[in-house]
mmCIF file of C-alpha atoms in Angstrom:
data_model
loop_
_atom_site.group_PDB
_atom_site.id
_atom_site.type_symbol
_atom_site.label_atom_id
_atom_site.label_comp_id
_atom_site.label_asym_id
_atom_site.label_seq_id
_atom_site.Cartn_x
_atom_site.Cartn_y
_atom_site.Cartn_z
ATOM 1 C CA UNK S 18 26.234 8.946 -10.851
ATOM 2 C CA UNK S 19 26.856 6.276 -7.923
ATOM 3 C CA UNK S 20 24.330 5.321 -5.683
ATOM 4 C CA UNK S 21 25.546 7.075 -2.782
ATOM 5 C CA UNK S 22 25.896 10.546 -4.509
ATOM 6 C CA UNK S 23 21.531 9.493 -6.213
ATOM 7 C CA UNK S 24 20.909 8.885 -2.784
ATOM 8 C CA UNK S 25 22.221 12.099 -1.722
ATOM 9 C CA UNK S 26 20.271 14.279 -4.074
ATOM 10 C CA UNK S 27 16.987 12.294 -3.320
ATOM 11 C CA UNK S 28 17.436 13.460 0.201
ATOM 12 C CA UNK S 29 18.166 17.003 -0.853
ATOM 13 C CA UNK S 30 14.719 17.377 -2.868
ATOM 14 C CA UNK S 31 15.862 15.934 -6.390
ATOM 15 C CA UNK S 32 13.072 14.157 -7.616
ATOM 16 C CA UNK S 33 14.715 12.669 -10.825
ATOM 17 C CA UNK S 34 17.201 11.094 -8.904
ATOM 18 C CA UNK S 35 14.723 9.756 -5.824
ATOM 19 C CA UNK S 36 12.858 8.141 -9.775
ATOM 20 C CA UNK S 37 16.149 6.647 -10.629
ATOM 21 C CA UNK S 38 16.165 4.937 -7.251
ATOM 22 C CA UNK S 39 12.822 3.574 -7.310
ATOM 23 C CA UNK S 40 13.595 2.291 -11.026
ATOM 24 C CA UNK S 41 16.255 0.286 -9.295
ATOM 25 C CA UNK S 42 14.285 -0.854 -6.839
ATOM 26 C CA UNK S 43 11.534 -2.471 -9.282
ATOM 27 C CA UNK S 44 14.095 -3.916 -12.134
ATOM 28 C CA UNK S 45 16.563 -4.994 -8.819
ATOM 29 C CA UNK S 46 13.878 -6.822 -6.930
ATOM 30 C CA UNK S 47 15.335 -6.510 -3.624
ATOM 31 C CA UNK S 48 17.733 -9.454 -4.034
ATOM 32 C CA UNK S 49 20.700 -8.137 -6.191
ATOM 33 C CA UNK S 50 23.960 -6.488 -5.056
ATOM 34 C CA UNK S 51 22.843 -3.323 -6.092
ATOM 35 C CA UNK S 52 19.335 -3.074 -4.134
ATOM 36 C CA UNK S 53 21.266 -4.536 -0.841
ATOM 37 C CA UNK S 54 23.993 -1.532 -1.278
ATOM 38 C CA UNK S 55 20.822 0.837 -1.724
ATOM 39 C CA UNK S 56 19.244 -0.538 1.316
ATOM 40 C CA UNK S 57 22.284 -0.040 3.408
ATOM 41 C CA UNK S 58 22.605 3.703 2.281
ATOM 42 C CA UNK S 59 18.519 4.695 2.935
ATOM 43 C CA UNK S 60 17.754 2.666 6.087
ATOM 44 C CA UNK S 61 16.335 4.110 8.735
ATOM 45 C CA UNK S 62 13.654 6.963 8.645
ATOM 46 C CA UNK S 63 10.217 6.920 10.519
ATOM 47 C CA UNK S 64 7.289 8.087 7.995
ATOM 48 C CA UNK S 65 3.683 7.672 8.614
ATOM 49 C CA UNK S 66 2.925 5.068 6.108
ATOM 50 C CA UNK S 67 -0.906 5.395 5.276
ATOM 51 C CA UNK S 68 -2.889 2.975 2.629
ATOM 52 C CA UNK S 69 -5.528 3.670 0.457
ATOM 53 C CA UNK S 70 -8.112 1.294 -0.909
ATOM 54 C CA UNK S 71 -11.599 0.816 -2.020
ATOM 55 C CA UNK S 72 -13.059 -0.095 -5.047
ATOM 56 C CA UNK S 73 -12.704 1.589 -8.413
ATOM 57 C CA UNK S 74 -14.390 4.815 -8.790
ATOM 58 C CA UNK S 75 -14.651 6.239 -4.910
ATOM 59 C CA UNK S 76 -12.089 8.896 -5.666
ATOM 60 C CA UNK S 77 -9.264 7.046 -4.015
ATOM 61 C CA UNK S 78 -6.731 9.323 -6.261
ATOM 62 C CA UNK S 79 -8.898 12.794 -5.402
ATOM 63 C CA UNK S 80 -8.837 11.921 -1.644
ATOM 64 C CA UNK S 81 -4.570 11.477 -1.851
ATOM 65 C CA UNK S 82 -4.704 14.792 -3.679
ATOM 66 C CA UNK S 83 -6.515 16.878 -0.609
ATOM 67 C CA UNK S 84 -4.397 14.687 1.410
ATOM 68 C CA UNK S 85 -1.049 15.397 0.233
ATOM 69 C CA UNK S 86 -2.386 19.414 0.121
ATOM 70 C CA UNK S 87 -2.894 18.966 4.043
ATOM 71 C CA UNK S 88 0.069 17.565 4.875
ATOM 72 C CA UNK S 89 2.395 20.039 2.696
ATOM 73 C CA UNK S 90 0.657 22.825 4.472
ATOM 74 C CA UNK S 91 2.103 21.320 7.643
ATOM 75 C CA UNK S 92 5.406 21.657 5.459
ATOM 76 C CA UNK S 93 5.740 17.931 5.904
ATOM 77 C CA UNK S 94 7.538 15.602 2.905
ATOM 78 C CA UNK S 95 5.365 13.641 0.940
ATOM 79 C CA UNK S 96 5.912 10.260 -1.385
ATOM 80 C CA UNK S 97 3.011 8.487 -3.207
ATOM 81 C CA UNK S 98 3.370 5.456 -4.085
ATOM 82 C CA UNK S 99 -0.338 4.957 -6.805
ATOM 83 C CA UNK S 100 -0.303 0.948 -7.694
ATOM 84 C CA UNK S 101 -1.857 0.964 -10.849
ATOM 85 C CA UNK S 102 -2.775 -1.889 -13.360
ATOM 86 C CA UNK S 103 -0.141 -3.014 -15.883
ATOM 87 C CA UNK S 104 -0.467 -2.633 -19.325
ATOM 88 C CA UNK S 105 -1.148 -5.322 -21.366
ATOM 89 C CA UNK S 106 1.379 -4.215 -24.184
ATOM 90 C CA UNK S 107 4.340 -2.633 -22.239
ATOM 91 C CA UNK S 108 3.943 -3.942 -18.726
ATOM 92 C CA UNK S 109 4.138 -0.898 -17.668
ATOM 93 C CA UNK S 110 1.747 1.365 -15.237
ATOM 94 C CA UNK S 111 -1.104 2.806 -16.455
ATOM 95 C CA UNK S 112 -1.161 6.158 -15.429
ATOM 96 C CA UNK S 113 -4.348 7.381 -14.372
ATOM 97 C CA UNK S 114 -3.822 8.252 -10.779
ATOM 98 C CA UNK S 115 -0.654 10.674 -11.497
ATOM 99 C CA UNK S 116 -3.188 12.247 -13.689
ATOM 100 C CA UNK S 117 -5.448 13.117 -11.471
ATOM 101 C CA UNK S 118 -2.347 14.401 -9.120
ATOM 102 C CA UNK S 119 -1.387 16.669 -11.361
ATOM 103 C CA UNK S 120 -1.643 19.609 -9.433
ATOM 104 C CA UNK S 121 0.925 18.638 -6.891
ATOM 105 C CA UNK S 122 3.313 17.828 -10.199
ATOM 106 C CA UNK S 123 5.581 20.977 -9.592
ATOM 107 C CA UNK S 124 5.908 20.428 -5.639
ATOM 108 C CA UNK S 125 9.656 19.619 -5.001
ATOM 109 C CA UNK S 126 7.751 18.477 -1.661
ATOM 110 C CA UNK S 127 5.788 15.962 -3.123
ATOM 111 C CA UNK S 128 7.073 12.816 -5.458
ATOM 112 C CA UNK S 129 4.457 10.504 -7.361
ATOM 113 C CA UNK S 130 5.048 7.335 -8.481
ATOM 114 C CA UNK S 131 3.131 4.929 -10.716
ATOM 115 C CA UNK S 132 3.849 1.607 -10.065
ATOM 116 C CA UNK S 133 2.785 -1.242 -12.206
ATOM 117 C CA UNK S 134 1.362 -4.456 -10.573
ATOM 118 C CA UNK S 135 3.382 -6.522 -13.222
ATOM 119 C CA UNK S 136 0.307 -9.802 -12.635
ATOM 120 C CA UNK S 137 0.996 -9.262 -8.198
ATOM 121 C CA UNK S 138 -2.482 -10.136 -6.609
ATOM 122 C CA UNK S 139 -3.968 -8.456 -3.843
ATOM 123 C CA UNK S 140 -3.854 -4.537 -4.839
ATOM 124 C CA UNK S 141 0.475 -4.342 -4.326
ATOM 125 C CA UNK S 142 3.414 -4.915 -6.738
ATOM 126 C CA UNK S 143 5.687 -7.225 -5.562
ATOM 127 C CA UNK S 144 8.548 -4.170 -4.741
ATOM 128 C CA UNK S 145 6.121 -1.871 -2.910
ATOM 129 C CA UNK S 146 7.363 -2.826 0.372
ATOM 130 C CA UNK S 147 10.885 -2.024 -0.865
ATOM 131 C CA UNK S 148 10.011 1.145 -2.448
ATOM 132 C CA UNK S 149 8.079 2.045 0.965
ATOM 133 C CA UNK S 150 11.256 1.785 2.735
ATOM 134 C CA UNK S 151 13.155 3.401 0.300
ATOM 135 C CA UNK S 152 11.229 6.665 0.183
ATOM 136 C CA UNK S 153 11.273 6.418 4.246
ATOM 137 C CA UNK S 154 14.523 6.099 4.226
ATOM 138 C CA UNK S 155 15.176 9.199 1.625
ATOM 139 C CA UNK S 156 13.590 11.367 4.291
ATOM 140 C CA UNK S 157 9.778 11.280 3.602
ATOM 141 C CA UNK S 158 7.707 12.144 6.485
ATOM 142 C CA UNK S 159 4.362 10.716 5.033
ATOM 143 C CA UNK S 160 4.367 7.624 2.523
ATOM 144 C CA UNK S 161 0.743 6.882 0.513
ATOM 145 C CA UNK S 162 0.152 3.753 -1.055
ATOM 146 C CA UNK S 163 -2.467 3.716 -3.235
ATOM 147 C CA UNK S 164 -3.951 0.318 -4.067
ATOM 148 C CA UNK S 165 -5.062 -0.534 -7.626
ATOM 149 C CA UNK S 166 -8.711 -0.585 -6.338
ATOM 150 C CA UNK S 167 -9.861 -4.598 -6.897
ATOM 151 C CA UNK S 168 -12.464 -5.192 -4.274
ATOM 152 C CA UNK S 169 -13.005 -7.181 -1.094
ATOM 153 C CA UNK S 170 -9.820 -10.010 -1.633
ATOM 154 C CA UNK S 171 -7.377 -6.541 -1.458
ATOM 155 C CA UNK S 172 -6.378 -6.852 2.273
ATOM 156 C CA UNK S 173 -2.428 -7.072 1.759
ATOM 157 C CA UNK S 174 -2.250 -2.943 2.494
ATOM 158 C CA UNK S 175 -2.907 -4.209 5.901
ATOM 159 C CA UNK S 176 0.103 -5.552 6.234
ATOM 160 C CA UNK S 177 2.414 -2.581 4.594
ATOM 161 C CA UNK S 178 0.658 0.377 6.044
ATOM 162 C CA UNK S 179 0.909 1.953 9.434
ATOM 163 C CA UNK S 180 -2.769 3.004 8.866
ATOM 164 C CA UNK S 181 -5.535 1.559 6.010
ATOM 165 C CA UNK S 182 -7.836 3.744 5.039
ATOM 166 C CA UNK S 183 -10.867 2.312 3.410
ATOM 167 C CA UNK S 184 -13.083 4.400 1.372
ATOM 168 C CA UNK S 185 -16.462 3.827 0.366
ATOM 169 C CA UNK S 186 -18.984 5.496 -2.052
ATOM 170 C CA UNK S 187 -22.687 6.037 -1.345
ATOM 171 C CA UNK S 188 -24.793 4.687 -4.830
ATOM 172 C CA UNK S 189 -21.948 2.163 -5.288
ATOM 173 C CA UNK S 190 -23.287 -1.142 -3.442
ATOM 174 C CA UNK S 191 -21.242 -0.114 -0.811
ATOM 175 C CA UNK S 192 -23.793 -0.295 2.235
ATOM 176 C CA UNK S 193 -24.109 -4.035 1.439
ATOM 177 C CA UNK S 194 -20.507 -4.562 1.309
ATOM 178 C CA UNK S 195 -19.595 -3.172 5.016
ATOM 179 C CA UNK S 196 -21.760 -6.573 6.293
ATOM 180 C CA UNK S 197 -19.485 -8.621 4.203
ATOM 181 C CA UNK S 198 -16.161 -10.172 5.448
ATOM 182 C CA UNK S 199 -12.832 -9.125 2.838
ATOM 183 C CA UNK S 200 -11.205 -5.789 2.591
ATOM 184 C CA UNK S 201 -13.778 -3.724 5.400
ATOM 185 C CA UNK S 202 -12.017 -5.601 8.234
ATOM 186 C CA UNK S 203 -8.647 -4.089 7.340
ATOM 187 C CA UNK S 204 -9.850 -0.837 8.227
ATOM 188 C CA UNK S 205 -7.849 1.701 10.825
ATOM 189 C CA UNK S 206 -10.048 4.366 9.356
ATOM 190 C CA UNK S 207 -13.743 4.055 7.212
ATOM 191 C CA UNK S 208 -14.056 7.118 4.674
ATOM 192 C CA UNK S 209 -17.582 7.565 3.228
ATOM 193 C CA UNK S 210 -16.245 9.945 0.589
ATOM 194 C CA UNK S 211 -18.374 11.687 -2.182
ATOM 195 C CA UNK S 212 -20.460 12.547 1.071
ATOM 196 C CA UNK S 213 -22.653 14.906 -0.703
ATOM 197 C CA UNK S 214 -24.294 12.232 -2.549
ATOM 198 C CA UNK S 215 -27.745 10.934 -1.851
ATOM 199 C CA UNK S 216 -27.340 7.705 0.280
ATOM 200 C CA UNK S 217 -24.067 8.699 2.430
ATOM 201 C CA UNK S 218 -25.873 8.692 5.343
ATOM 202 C CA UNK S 219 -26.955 5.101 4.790
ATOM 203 C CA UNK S 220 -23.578 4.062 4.036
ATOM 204 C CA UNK S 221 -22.656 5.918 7.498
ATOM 205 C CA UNK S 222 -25.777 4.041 9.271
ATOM 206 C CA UNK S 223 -24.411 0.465 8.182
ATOM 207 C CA UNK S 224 -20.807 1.019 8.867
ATOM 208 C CA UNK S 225 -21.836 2.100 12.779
ATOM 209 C CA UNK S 226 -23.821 -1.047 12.696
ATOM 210 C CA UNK S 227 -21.388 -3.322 11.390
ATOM 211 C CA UNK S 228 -18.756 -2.352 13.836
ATOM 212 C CA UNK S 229 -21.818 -2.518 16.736
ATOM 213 C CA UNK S 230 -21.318 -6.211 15.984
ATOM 214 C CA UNK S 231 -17.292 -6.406 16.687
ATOM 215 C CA UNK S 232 -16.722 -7.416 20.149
ATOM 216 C CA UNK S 233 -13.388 -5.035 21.283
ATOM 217 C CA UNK S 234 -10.924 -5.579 24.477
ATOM 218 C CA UNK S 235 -10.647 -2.428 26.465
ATOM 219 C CA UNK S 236 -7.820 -0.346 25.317
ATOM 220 C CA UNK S 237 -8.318 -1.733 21.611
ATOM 221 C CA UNK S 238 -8.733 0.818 18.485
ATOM 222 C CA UNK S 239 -12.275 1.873 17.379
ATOM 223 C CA UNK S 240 -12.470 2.968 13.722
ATOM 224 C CA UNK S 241 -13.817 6.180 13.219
ATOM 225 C CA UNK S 242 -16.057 6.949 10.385
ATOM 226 C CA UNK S 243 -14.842 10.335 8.379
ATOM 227 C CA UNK S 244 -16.922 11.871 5.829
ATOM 228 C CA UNK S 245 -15.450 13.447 3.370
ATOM 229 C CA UNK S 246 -16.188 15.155 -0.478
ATOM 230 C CA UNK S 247 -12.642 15.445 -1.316
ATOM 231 C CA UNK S 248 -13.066 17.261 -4.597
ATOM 232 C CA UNK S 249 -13.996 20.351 -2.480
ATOM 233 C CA UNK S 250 -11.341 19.283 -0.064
ATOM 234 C CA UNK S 251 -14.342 18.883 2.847
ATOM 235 C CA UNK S 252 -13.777 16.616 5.813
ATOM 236 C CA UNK S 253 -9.863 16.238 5.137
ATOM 237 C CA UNK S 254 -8.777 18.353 8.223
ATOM 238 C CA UNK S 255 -11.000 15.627 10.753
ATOM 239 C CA UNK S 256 -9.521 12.653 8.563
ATOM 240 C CA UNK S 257 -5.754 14.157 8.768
ATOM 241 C CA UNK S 258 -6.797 14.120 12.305
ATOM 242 C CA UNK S 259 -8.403 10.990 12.687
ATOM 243 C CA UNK S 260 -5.239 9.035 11.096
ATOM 244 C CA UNK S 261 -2.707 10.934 13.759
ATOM 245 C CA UNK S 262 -4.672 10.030 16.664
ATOM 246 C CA UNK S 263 -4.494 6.178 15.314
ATOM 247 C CA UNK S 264 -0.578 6.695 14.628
ATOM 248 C CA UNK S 265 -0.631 8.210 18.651
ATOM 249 C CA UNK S 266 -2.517 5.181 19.512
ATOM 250 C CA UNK S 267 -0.278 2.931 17.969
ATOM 251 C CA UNK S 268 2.949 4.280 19.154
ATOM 252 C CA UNK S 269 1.558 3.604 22.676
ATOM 253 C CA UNK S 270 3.216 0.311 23.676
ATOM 254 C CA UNK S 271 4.282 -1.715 21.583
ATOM 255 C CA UNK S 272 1.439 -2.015 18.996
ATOM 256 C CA UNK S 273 3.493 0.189 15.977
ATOM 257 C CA UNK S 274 6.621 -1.808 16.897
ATOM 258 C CA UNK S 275 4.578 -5.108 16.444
ATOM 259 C CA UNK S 276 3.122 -4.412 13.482
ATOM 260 C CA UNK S 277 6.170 -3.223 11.385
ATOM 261 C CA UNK S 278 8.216 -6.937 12.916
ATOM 262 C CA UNK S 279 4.762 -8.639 11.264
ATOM 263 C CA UNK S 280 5.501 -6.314 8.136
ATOM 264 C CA UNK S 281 9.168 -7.347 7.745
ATOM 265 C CA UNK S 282 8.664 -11.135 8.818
ATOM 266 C CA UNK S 283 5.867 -11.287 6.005
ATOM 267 C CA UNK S 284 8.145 -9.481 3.582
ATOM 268 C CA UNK S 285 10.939 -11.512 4.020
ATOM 269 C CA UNK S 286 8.459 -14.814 3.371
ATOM 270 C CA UNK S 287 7.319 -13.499 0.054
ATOM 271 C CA UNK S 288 11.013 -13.177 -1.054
ATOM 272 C CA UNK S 289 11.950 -16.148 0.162
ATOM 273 C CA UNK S 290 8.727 -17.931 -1.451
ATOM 274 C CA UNK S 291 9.912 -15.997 -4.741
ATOM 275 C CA UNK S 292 13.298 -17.253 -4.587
ATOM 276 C CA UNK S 293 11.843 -20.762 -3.919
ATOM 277 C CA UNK S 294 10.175 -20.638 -7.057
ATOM 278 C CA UNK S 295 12.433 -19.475 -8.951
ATOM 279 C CA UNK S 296 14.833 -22.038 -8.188
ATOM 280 C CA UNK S 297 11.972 -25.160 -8.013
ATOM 281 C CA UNK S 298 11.535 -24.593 -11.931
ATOM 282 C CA UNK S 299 8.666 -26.869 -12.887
ATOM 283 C CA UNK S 300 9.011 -27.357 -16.957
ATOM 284 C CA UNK S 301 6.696 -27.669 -19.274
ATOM 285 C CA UNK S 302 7.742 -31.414 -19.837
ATOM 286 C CA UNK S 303 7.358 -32.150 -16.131
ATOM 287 C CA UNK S 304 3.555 -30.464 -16.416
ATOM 288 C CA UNK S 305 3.005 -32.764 -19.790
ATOM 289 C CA UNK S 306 4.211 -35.480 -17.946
ATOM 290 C CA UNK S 307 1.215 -35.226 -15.195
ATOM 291 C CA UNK S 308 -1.365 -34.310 -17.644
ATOM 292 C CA UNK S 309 -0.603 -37.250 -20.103
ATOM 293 C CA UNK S 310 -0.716 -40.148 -16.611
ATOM 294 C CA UNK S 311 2.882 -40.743 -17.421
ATOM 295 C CA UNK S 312 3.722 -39.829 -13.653
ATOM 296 C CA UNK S 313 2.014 -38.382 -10.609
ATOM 297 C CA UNK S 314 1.485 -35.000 -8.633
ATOM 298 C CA UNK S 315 3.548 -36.176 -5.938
ATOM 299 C CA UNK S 316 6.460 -37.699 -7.885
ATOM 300 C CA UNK S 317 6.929 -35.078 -10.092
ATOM 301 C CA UNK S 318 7.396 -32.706 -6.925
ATOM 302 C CA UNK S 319 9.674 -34.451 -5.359
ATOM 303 C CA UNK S 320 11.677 -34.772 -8.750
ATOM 304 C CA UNK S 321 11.584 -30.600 -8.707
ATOM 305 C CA UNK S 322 12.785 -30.695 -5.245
ATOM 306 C CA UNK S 323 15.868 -33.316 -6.024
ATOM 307 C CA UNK S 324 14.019 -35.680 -3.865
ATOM 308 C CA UNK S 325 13.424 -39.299 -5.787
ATOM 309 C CA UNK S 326 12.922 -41.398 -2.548
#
């Protein structure tokens, strides 16, 4: 099967093929003949994009779950795109988030994906962008990306997702961490999740005060603060809420506009730094070279860039 008839299923509901076009997608990059015919054939498409991260163990993966149950109840399409870490034997994802989706497995509504960081910092594999716009493209009203969860340096969501949700964990150092500068200034939308817990009102208390501190222009978005317990499903109706009155504020203007040119312009400079790199080989006799004295740093730079002068 082509990729214009895959593409056709995947916009008619047929999850195995939508798979087969995220597999191209990752094994393609985004610079081969193939991925630039399949982003001619699925551009287009306006999905809210919404991130998810936090640190491991504040039920990032049970809080997409109640999520994705909202939105289907508003009979709206749903992709999920879980960034999980990479095996150390295959490579591959380790799926522990599409576990604990399971119930949504059956949904032709719904597709999950498990993507595998393959060694990308900063919470993203190096395709999620592409498979973002893919899944927008197939016809997906909402798109979830699920960072792998690795603490305050994960801020890249920022630049991928229409809206970042951060959520937090009372018990889990997480009241110290909202004073901190990283991953809580992302935020479009603080979650306190596991809510029932002793110590979520704290974690509440230091978020309002943290944000007390943040000098705003008039007109500017406020973060609200959603608490939520989202094995019961409690709080998700105010957070579904919460992240379409930020996607209303940013369609005023120009601010949603804005953000995806900054998402596209910073896309197209990680390629372009890829495909720098790829072609600037530096060998391992160049690096033995430097580390015995037998040349410098600089020389042996410009020698990778052709440049002897």
């Amino acid at each position: 099967m082509g990729l214009p008839d895959l593409v056709a299923a995947a916009r008619a509901g047929d999850r195995r093929a939508t798979a087969r076009l995220i597999t191209v997608v990752e094994n393609q990059g985004t610079g081969s003949a193939e991925s630039a015919e399949l982003a001619g054939l699925t551009k287009g498409g306006d999905a809210l994009i919404v991130g998810i991260t936090g640190s491991p163990g504040v039920g990032k993966s049970t809080l997409v779950s109640a999520l994705i149950a909202a939105w289907r109840e508003q009979d709206l399409r749903v992709g999920v795109l879980a960034v999980d870490p990479s095996s150390p034997f295959s490579g591959g994802a380790i799926l522990g988030d599409r576990v604990r989706m399971a119930d949504h497995a059956l949904d032709p509504g719904v597709y999950i994906r498990s993507v595998a960081t393959r060694g990308h910092l900063g919470g993203l594999a190096a395709t999620t962008g592409a498979g973002v716009r893919l899944l927008e493209g197939l016809g997906f009203d909402v798109v979830i990306v699920e960072t792998v969860g690795v603490g305050q340096a994960e801020v890249e969501i920022a630049s991928l997702a229409d809206t970042t949700l951060l959520l937090l964990a009372p018990g889990m150092g997480d009241g110290i961490q909202a004073v901190k500068a990283g991953v809580v200034e992302i935020a479009d939308v603080y979650v306190v999740n596991k809510a029932d817990r002793p110590g979520a009102d704290g974690a509440v208390r230091d978020l309002r005060a943290m944000m007390s501190l943040v000098r705003r222009e008039p007109g500017e978005w406020r973060q609200p603060i959603c608490t939520t317990v989202a094995s019961e499903a409690k709080g998700i109706d105010d957070l579904v809420a919460a992240i379409a009155k930020h996607r209303d504020w940013l369609s005023e203007g120009d601010h949603l506009a804005d953000k995806r040119r900054r998402r596209a312009a910073a896309e197209i400079r990680a390629r372009v730094d890829a495909a720098l790199r790829e072609r600037f080989r530096v060998t391992d006799e160049l690096a033995a070279a430097v580390a015995n004295g037998e040349t410098d740093v600089a020389s042996a730079a410009r020698s990778v860039l052709g440049d002897t002068g």
